[in-house]
Structure formats: structure tokens, C-alpha cells
Amino acid sequence: MNKAEELKNFSMKFSRQTEKEQEQFSEIVNKLLRCNYLCRDNPSDRSHYFDALIIREDMRAYLSIIDTDIIIDELNGVIGLKVNGESSHHRLRLRETIILLCLRKLFFIKKQSVSMIDTIAVTLEEIMQELLNTGYFEKGVGKTEFETTLRKLKSYHLIDYSFTQSPDVIILWPSLLHAVNANTLEEIQKKLDVYKDNMEVDDENTEEDKAD
């Protein structure tokens, strides 16, 4: 079936939905396109996550038209997008990707000592130490750069924090499992080593899922 036929079939099905169903569909799809992930345990995502499970096939049909697939990970409570085989259409700079990989590494380590239902959290001190361990941030991490990166990762629903309520705590969402494809600590470290060995300029761009 070509894209014109897919679009026609989807449009016919969509037109038979109620106005409320259409609004719900648009709201969820637009949120996913903006944030890339919905996390069951994230209070801001919870209702959208369960609604998305119900309409997953309609979403899959629509997203296939724009060469995008939907990731359904009910075990870890994550729904995400995969664009043309890649796990994100969002882009990160090189240093941001290093920070992402360090967060993925910390998620892996913390996950070994908690249950499936526990929320994983780390301190800013733990993150900073992990960044220093890479050898890339020998001169330290600038406060502005660090905070900007955290805000970006929060907007993609990879992490969460509230510096007004818990100034030293960062929540790591399981969407990190899909942002960085790695099954072992060694695989994550290998990705870090590759970025460290090949970095040339700070403003080099790389896709978030290039950490895969």
C-alpha cells in the first residue's frame, strides 16, 4: 500500500471518530512529536500514556505516513517514536550527547539495585563525577551549559527535576533505555570512548540516537 492509500484509509477512519476522540488523538500525537517519549511514571504523561495504548494502532497508521514508527514498551512504561529506524528526530550537540550517555550509564548502575516499580534518581554530584570520569570535561562543566542540557533532556522526557523542590535530585526516566541502545555497562562505556576519541569541535552536531 502506497502512502496515498495509507492516508486515504486513515482519513476515512479518522472522519468516523467523534470530535472528542479526534482531539484526544491530535493532542497525544502532537505531544509525542514534540517530546518524543511518554513515560507511565511521569505524572505529566500518565493519562496520555494509557490513552495512547488504547489508540496505538490508529497512531501507528498515521505515523507510518511520515515514516515514523511507534515504540511500545509496556514493561518499562515507555511509548516513543522511531523515525526512519532512528530512535529520535531530535538533535543533540556533541557535549550534550556525552551528558546523555553518562545519564544512561547512571541509570544502568542504579537499576541494578532497585525494583521495577522504583523511580530512579541521581544527585547532581553523581552526574558531575561521572562527567569528570569521562576525561572529556577536564576543565569542568559550565553551569549554563549543564543547565541548558538538562532542560533539553527534560523537554524530551528523558529526565525530570524541580530545583525549587529538590535542588539536588534528577529523576531518570526509562525512556533513556530507548534513547541509548545498550544492554551492558561495557557497551555504554564503549560509546563514551568512541565520542571521546573522535571529538574535534565542541559545536559538532549529532543525533540523540547516534548514541545507539
Tab-separated table of C-alpha atoms in Angstrom:
chain	number	residue	atom	x	y	z
A	1	MET	CA	0.000	0.000	0.000
A	2	ASN	CA	1.475	3.366	-1.024
A	3	LYS	CA	1.336	6.490	1.110
A	4	ALA	CA	-1.626	7.958	-0.763
A	5	GLU	CA	-3.678	4.856	0.002
A	6	GLU	CA	-2.496	4.819	3.622
A	7	LEU	CA	-3.517	8.464	4.017
A	8	LYS	CA	-6.907	7.824	2.420
A	9	ASN	CA	-7.598	4.847	4.691
A	10	PHE	CA	-6.545	6.759	7.789
A	11	SER	CA	-8.627	9.801	6.818
A	12	MET	CA	-11.727	7.663	6.356
A	13	LYS	CA	-11.277	6.042	9.756
A	14	PHE	CA	-10.437	9.348	11.438
A	15	SER	CA	-13.555	11.006	9.995
A	16	ARG	CA	-15.734	8.411	11.712
A	17	GLN	CA	-14.369	9.297	15.147
A	18	THR	CA	-16.130	11.682	17.487
A	19	GLU	CA	-14.808	15.205	17.888
A	20	LYS	CA	-13.553	14.312	21.363
A	21	GLU	CA	-11.685	11.261	20.012
A	22	GLN	CA	-10.121	13.361	17.252
A	23	GLU	CA	-8.981	15.989	19.738
A	24	GLN	CA	-7.506	13.325	22.006
A	25	PHE	CA	-5.669	11.731	19.092
A	26	SER	CA	-4.219	15.066	17.943
A	27	GLU	CA	-3.174	16.016	21.465
A	28	ILE	CA	-1.288	12.763	22.056
A	29	VAL	CA	0.399	12.664	18.639
A	30	ASN	CA	1.482	16.301	18.853
A	31	LYS	CA	2.898	15.722	22.325
A	32	LEU	CA	4.885	12.716	21.103
A	33	LEU	CA	6.212	14.652	18.113
A	34	ARG	CA	7.280	17.427	20.471
A	35	CYS	CA	8.705	15.358	23.341
A	36	ASN	CA	9.444	12.019	21.616
A	37	TYR	CA	8.553	9.966	24.722
A	38	LEU	CA	5.659	9.374	27.098
A	39	CYS	CA	6.568	7.776	30.421
A	40	ARG	CA	3.970	5.998	32.521
A	41	ASP	CA	5.595	7.070	35.787
A	42	ASN	CA	5.888	10.718	34.781
A	43	PRO	CA	2.848	12.477	36.297
A	44	SER	CA	2.631	14.822	33.301
A	45	ASP	CA	2.498	11.840	30.902
A	46	ARG	CA	0.465	9.296	32.820
A	47	SER	CA	-3.015	9.903	31.369
A	48	HIS	CA	-1.641	10.372	27.850
A	49	TYR	CA	0.379	7.160	28.190
A	50	PHE	CA	-2.652	5.000	28.929
A	51	ASP	CA	-4.785	6.758	26.310
A	52	ALA	CA	-2.021	6.169	23.756
A	53	LEU	CA	-2.064	2.439	24.496
A	54	ILE	CA	-5.740	2.346	23.565
A	55	ILE	CA	-5.281	4.152	20.241
A	56	ARG	CA	-1.869	2.696	19.412
A	57	GLU	CA	-2.959	1.157	16.090
A	58	ASP	CA	-4.516	4.410	14.874
A	59	MET	CA	-1.318	6.203	15.859
A	60	ARG	CA	0.776	3.591	14.093
A	61	ALA	CA	-1.269	4.004	10.908
A	62	TYR	CA	-0.951	7.787	10.966
A	63	LEU	CA	2.738	7.898	11.859
A	64	SER	CA	3.678	5.387	9.156
A	65	ILE	CA	2.653	8.010	6.598
A	66	ILE	CA	5.501	10.226	7.821
A	67	ASP	CA	7.956	7.299	8.025
A	68	THR	CA	7.695	7.161	11.792
A	69	ASP	CA	7.079	4.094	13.927
A	70	ILE	CA	5.791	3.973	17.467
A	71	ILE	CA	7.705	2.243	20.258
A	72	ILE	CA	5.520	0.465	22.813
A	73	ASP	CA	7.444	-0.712	25.877
A	74	GLU	CA	4.817	-1.678	28.445
A	75	LEU	CA	7.373	-3.440	30.652
A	76	ASN	CA	9.215	-0.204	31.363
A	77	GLY	CA	6.228	2.058	30.784
A	78	VAL	CA	7.528	3.949	27.756
A	79	ILE	CA	5.937	4.992	24.476
A	80	GLY	CA	8.208	6.669	21.959
A	81	LEU	CA	8.822	7.465	18.329
A	82	LYS	CA	11.318	5.980	15.928
A	83	VAL	CA	11.931	7.979	12.757
A	84	ASN	CA	13.315	6.120	9.732
A	85	GLY	CA	14.774	3.451	12.015
A	86	GLU	CA	16.309	6.006	14.361
A	87	SER	CA	15.122	6.424	17.949
A	88	SER	CA	14.615	10.186	17.776
A	89	HIS	CA	14.205	13.087	15.381
A	90	HIS	CA	15.665	15.474	17.944
A	91	ARG	CA	19.277	16.536	17.766
A	92	LEU	CA	21.943	16.963	20.423
A	93	ARG	CA	25.336	18.589	20.248
A	94	LEU	CA	28.426	16.517	20.995
A	95	ARG	CA	28.834	17.590	24.619
A	96	GLU	CA	25.102	17.115	25.204
A	97	THR	CA	25.401	13.579	23.878
A	98	ILE	CA	28.247	12.885	26.316
A	99	ILE	CA	25.995	14.036	29.160
A	100	LEU	CA	23.166	11.849	27.834
A	101	LEU	CA	25.457	8.811	27.783
A	102	CYS	CA	26.587	9.490	31.344
A	103	LEU	CA	22.963	9.652	32.468
A	104	ARG	CA	22.268	6.375	30.674
A	105	LYS	CA	25.254	4.845	32.457
A	106	LEU	CA	23.990	6.040	35.838
A	107	PHE	CA	20.533	4.672	35.014
A	108	PHE	CA	22.060	1.262	34.306
A	109	ILE	CA	24.033	1.267	37.558
A	110	LYS	CA	21.099	2.424	39.694
A	111	LYS	CA	18.721	-0.043	38.039
A	112	GLN	CA	20.742	-2.962	39.378
A	113	SER	CA	19.799	-2.148	42.968
A	114	VAL	CA	16.121	-1.151	42.704
A	115	SER	CA	12.870	-2.898	41.818
A	116	MET	CA	10.882	-2.425	38.613
A	117	ILE	CA	8.462	-0.076	40.369
A	118	ASP	CA	11.064	2.213	41.907
A	119	THR	CA	11.772	5.614	40.409
A	120	ILE	CA	15.457	6.030	39.644
A	121	ALA	CA	17.070	9.236	40.831
A	122	VAL	CA	20.609	10.574	40.991
A	123	THR	CA	22.214	13.601	42.561
A	124	LEU	CA	23.913	16.424	40.717
A	125	GLU	CA	27.144	15.393	42.442
A	126	GLU	CA	26.871	11.877	40.976
A	127	ILE	CA	26.314	13.283	37.496
A	128	MET	CA	29.235	15.686	37.779
A	129	GLN	CA	31.536	12.908	38.979
A	130	GLU	CA	30.516	10.699	36.065
A	131	LEU	CA	31.178	13.531	33.626
A	132	LEU	CA	34.626	14.103	35.114
A	133	ASN	CA	35.336	10.369	34.841
A	134	THR	CA	34.913	10.544	31.062
A	135	GLY	CA	38.047	12.664	30.789
A	136	TYR	CA	36.226	14.969	28.410
A	137	PHE	CA	35.287	17.622	30.947
A	138	GLU	CA	38.749	18.029	32.462
A	139	LYS	CA	38.148	21.752	32.938
A	140	GLY	CA	34.761	21.126	34.477
A	141	VAL	CA	31.268	21.640	33.125
A	142	GLY	CA	29.978	25.166	32.733
A	143	LYS	CA	26.860	25.860	34.794
A	144	THR	CA	24.996	27.431	31.875
A	145	GLU	CA	25.860	24.592	29.503
A	146	PHE	CA	24.905	21.960	32.063
A	147	GLU	CA	21.575	23.563	32.935
A	148	THR	CA	20.736	24.086	29.254
A	149	THR	CA	21.403	20.414	28.525
A	150	LEU	CA	19.287	19.279	31.469
A	151	ARG	CA	16.409	21.462	30.295
A	152	LYS	CA	16.647	19.983	26.807
A	153	LEU	CA	16.693	16.394	28.095
A	154	LYS	CA	13.767	17.203	30.371
A	155	SER	CA	11.818	18.569	27.397
A	156	TYR	CA	12.366	15.211	25.638
A	157	HIS	CA	11.024	13.401	28.737
A	158	LEU	CA	14.319	11.627	29.411
A	159	ILE	CA	14.795	13.154	32.850
A	160	ASP	CA	12.848	15.272	35.313
A	161	TYR	CA	13.676	17.617	38.150
A	162	SER	CA	12.394	20.510	40.205
A	163	PHE	CA	15.233	22.558	41.608
A	164	THR	CA	12.765	24.506	43.745
A	165	GLN	CA	11.501	21.348	45.485
A	166	SER	CA	14.536	19.031	45.320
A	167	PRO	CA	17.528	21.145	44.255
A	168	ASP	CA	19.997	18.255	44.108
A	169	VAL	CA	17.914	15.422	42.603
A	170	ILE	CA	17.455	14.380	38.963
A	171	ILE	CA	14.919	11.683	38.076
A	172	LEU	CA	15.991	9.367	35.264
A	173	TRP	CA	13.089	8.077	33.185
A	174	PRO	CA	13.255	4.636	31.495
A	175	SER	CA	12.953	6.391	28.135
A	176	LEU	CA	16.757	6.564	28.433
A	177	LEU	CA	16.710	2.854	27.559
A	178	HIS	CA	15.482	3.769	24.086
A	179	ALA	CA	17.460	6.976	23.633
A	180	VAL	CA	20.678	4.986	24.100
A	181	ASN	CA	20.608	1.425	22.821
A	182	ALA	CA	22.895	-0.589	25.092
A	183	ASN	CA	22.432	-3.775	27.107
A	184	THR	CA	25.550	-3.695	29.255
A	185	LEU	CA	27.693	-1.194	31.102
A	186	GLU	CA	30.547	-2.098	28.772
A	187	GLU	CA	28.505	-1.122	25.718
A	188	ILE	CA	27.687	2.261	27.222
A	189	GLN	CA	31.328	2.848	28.114
A	190	LYS	CA	32.378	1.898	24.594
A	191	LYS	CA	30.056	4.543	23.173
A	192	LEU	CA	31.540	7.112	25.539
A	193	ASP	CA	35.044	6.138	24.456
A	194	VAL	CA	34.120	6.477	20.783
A	195	TYR	CA	32.793	10.007	21.288
A	196	LYS	CA	35.813	10.989	23.345
A	197	ASP	CA	38.260	9.636	20.761
A	198	ASN	CA	36.525	11.250	17.788
A	199	MET	CA	35.586	14.659	19.145
A	200	GLU	CA	37.041	17.533	17.176
A	201	VAL	CA	34.986	20.654	17.843
A	202	ASP	CA	32.538	21.481	20.597
A	203	ASP	CA	29.795	22.606	18.261
A	204	GLU	CA	29.745	19.381	16.247
A	205	ASN	CA	26.131	18.191	15.882
A	206	THR	CA	24.977	14.639	16.414
A	207	GLU	CA	21.587	12.983	16.648
A	208	GLU	CA	20.405	11.836	20.067
A	209	ASP	CA	20.121	8.277	18.846
A	210	LYS	CA	23.628	8.306	17.410
A	211	ALA	CA	24.449	7.105	20.895
A	212	ASP	CA	22.796	3.878	19.756
